[in-house]
PDB file of C-alpha atoms in Angstrom:
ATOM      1  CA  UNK O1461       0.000   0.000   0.000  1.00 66.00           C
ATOM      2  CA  UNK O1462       1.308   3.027  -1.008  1.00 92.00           C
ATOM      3  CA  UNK O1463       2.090   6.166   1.093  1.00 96.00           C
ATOM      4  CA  UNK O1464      -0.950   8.003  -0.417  1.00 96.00           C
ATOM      5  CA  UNK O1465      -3.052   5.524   0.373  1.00 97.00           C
ATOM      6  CA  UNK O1466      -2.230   5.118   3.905  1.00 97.00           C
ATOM      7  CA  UNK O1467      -2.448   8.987   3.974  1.00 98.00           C
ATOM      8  CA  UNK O1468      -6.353   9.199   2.226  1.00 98.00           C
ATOM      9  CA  UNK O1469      -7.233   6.206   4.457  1.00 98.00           C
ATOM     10  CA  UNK O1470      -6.322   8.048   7.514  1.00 98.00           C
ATOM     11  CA  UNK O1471      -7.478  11.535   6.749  1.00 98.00           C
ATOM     12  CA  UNK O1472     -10.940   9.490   5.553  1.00 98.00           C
ATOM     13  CA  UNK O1473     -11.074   8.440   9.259  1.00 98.00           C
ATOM     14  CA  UNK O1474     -10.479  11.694  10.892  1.00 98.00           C
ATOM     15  CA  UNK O1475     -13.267  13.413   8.191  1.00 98.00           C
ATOM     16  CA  UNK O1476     -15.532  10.871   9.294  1.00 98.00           C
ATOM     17  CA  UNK O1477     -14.996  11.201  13.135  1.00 98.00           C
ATOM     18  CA  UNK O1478     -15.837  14.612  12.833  1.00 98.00           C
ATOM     19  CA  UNK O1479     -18.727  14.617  10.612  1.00 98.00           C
ATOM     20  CA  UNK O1480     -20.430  12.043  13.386  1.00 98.00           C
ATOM     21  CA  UNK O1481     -18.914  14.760  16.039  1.00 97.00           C
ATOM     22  CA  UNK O1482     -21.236  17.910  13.805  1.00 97.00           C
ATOM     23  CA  UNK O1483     -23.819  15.592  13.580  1.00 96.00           C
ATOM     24  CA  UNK O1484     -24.594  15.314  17.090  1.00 96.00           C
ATOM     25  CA  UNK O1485     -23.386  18.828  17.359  1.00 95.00           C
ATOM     26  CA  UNK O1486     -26.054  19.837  14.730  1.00 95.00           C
ATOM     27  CA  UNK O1487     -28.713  17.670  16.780  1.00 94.00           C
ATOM     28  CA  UNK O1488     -28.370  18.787  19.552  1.00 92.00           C
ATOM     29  CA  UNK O1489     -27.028  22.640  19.231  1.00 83.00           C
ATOM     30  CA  UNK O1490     -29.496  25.843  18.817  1.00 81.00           C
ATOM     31  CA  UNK O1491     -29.880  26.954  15.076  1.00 85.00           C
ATOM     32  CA  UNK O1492     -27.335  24.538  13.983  1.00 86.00           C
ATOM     33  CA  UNK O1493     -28.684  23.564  10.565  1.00 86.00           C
ATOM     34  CA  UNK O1494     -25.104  24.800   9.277  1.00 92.00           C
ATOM     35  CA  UNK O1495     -23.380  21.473  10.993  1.00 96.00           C
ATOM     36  CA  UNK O1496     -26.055  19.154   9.446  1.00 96.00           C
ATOM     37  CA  UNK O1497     -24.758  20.101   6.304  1.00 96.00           C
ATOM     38  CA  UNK O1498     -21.221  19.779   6.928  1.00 97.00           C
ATOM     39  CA  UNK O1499     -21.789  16.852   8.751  1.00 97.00           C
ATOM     40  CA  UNK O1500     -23.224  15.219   5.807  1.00 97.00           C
ATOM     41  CA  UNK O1501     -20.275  16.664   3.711  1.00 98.00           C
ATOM     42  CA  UNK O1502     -17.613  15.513   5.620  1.00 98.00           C
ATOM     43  CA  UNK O1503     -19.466  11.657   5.897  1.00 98.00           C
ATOM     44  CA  UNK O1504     -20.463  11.362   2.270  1.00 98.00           C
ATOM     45  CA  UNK O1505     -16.966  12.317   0.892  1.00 98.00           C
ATOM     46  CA  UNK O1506     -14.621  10.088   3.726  1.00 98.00           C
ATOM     47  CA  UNK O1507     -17.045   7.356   2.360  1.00 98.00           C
ATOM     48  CA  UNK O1508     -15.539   8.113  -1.444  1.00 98.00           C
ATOM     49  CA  UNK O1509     -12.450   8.484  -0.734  1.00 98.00           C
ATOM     50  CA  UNK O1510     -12.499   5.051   1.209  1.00 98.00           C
ATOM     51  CA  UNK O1511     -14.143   3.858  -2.047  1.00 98.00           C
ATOM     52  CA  UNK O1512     -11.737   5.352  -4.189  1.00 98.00           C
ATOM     53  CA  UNK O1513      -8.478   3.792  -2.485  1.00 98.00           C
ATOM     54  CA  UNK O1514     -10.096   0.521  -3.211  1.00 98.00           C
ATOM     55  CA  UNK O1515     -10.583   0.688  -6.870  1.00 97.00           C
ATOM     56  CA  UNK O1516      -7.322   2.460  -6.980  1.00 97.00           C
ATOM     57  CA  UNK O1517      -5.917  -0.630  -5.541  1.00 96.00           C
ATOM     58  CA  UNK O1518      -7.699  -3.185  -7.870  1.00 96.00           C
ATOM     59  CA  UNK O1519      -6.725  -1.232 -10.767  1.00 95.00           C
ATOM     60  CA  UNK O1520     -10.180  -0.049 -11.361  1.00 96.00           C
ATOM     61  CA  UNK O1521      -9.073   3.601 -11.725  1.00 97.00           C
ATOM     62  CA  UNK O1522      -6.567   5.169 -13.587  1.00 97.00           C
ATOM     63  CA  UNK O1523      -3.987   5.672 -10.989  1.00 93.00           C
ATOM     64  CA  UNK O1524      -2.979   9.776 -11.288  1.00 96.00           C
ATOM     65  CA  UNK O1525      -6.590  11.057 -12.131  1.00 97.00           C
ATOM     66  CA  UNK O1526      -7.910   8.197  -9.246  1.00 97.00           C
ATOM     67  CA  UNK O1527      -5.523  10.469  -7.031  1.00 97.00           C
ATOM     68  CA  UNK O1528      -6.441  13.357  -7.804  1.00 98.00           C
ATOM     69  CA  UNK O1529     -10.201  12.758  -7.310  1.00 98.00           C
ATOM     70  CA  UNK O1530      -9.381  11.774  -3.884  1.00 98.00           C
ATOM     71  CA  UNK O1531      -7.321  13.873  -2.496  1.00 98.00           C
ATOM     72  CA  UNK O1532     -10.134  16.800  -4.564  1.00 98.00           C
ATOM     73  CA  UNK O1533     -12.912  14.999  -2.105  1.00 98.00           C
ATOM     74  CA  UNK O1534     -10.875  15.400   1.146  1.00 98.00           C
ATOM     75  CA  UNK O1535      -9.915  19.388   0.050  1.00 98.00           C
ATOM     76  CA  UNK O1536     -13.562  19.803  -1.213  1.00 98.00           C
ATOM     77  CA  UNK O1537     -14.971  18.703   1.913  1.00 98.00           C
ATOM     78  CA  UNK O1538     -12.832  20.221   4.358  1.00 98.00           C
ATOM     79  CA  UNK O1539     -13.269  23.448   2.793  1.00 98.00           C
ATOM     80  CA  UNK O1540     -16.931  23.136   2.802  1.00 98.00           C
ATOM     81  CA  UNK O1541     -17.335  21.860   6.078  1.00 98.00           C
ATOM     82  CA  UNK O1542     -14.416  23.590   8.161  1.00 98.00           C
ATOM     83  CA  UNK O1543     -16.151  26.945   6.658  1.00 98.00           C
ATOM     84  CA  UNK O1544     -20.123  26.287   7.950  1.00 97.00           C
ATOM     85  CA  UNK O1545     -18.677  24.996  11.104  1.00 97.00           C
ATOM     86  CA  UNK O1546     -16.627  28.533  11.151  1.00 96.00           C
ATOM     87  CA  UNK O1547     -19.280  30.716  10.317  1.00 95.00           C
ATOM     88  CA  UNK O1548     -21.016  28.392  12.752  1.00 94.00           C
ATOM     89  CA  UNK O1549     -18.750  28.753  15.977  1.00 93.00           C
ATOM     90  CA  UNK O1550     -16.807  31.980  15.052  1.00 95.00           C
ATOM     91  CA  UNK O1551     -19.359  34.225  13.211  1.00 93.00           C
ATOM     92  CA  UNK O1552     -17.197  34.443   9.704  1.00 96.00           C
ATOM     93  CA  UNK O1553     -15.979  32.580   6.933  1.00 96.00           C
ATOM     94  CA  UNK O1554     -12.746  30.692   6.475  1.00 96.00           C
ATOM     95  CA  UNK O1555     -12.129  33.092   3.441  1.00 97.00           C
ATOM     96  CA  UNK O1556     -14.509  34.949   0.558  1.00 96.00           C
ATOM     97  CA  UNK O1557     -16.396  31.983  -1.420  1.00 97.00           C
ATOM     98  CA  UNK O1558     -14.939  28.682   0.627  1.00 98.00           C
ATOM     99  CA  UNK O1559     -17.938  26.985   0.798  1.00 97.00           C
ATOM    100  CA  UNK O1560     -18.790  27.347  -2.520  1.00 97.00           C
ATOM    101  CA  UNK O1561     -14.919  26.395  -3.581  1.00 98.00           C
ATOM    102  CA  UNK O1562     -15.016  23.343  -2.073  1.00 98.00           C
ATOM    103  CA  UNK O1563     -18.208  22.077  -3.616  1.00 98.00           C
ATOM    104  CA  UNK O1564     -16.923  22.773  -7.000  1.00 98.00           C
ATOM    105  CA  UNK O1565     -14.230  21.176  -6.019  1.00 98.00           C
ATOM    106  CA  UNK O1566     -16.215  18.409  -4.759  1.00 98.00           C
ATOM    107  CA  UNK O1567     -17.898  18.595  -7.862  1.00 98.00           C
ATOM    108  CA  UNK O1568     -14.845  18.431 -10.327  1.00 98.00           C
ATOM    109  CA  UNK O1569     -13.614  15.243  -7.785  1.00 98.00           C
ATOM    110  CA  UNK O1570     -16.650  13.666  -8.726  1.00 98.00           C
ATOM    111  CA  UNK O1571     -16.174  14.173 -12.544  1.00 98.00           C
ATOM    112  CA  UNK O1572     -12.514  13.054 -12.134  1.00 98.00           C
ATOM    113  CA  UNK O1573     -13.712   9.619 -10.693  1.00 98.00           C
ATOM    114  CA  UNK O1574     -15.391   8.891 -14.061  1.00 98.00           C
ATOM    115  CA  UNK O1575     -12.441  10.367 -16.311  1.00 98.00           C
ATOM    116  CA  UNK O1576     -10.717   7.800 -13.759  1.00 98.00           C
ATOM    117  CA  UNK O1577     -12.915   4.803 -14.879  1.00 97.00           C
ATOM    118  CA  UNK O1578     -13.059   5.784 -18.522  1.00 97.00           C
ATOM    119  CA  UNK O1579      -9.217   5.775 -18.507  1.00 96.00           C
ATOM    120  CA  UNK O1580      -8.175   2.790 -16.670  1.00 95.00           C
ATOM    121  CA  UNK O1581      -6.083   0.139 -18.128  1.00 86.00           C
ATOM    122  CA  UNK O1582      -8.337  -2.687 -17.381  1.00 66.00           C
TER     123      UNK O1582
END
């Protein structure tokens, strides 16, 4: 298993720790609807990048677009989610447009993972 792997993996497990952690935060917190959202961010994507490692693995992806994708979801989603649980806690944004940023990223992750699947070698 390769470095990047082992990286994605882990950073999949921290992402999904703390979208549970905004979940309950978001259940359970006054006019927390923001957390919900980042919560189910945050969940979704540590899910696809989980998903992506293993078809990177069985050579279901091409390899360097797989990558990208993956490590797209995990920058997507933390912008996303680390600026609605800003604005959330804090009162501001993470910087102009973040939210929006990271779902078009998000979005262009999602487009890579079937370039990825067109491309690959088997």
């Amino acid at each position: 298993m390769t470095l990047a792997f082992r990286l994605l993996i882990g950073l999949a497990g921290l992402m999904g720790a703390a979208g549970v952690a905004l979940a309950a935060a978001s259940a359970h917190g006054a006019d927390a609807s923001r957390l919900a959202s980042a919560s189910a961010m945050l969940l979704f994507h540590a899910t696809a990048i989980l998903a992506g490692v293993a078809l990177l693995a069985r050579g279901l992806l091409h390899g360097g677009i797989g990558l990208v994708a993956a490590f797209g979801f995990l920058i997507g989603a933390a912008l996303f989610a680390g600026d609605l649980t800003l604005r959330q806690y804090a009162g501001h944004s993470l910087f102009p447009f973040a939210a929006p940023t990271g779902g078009t990223v998000m979005i262009l992750s999602w487009l890579a993972v079937t370039l990825a699947a067109v491309a690959a070698r088997k």
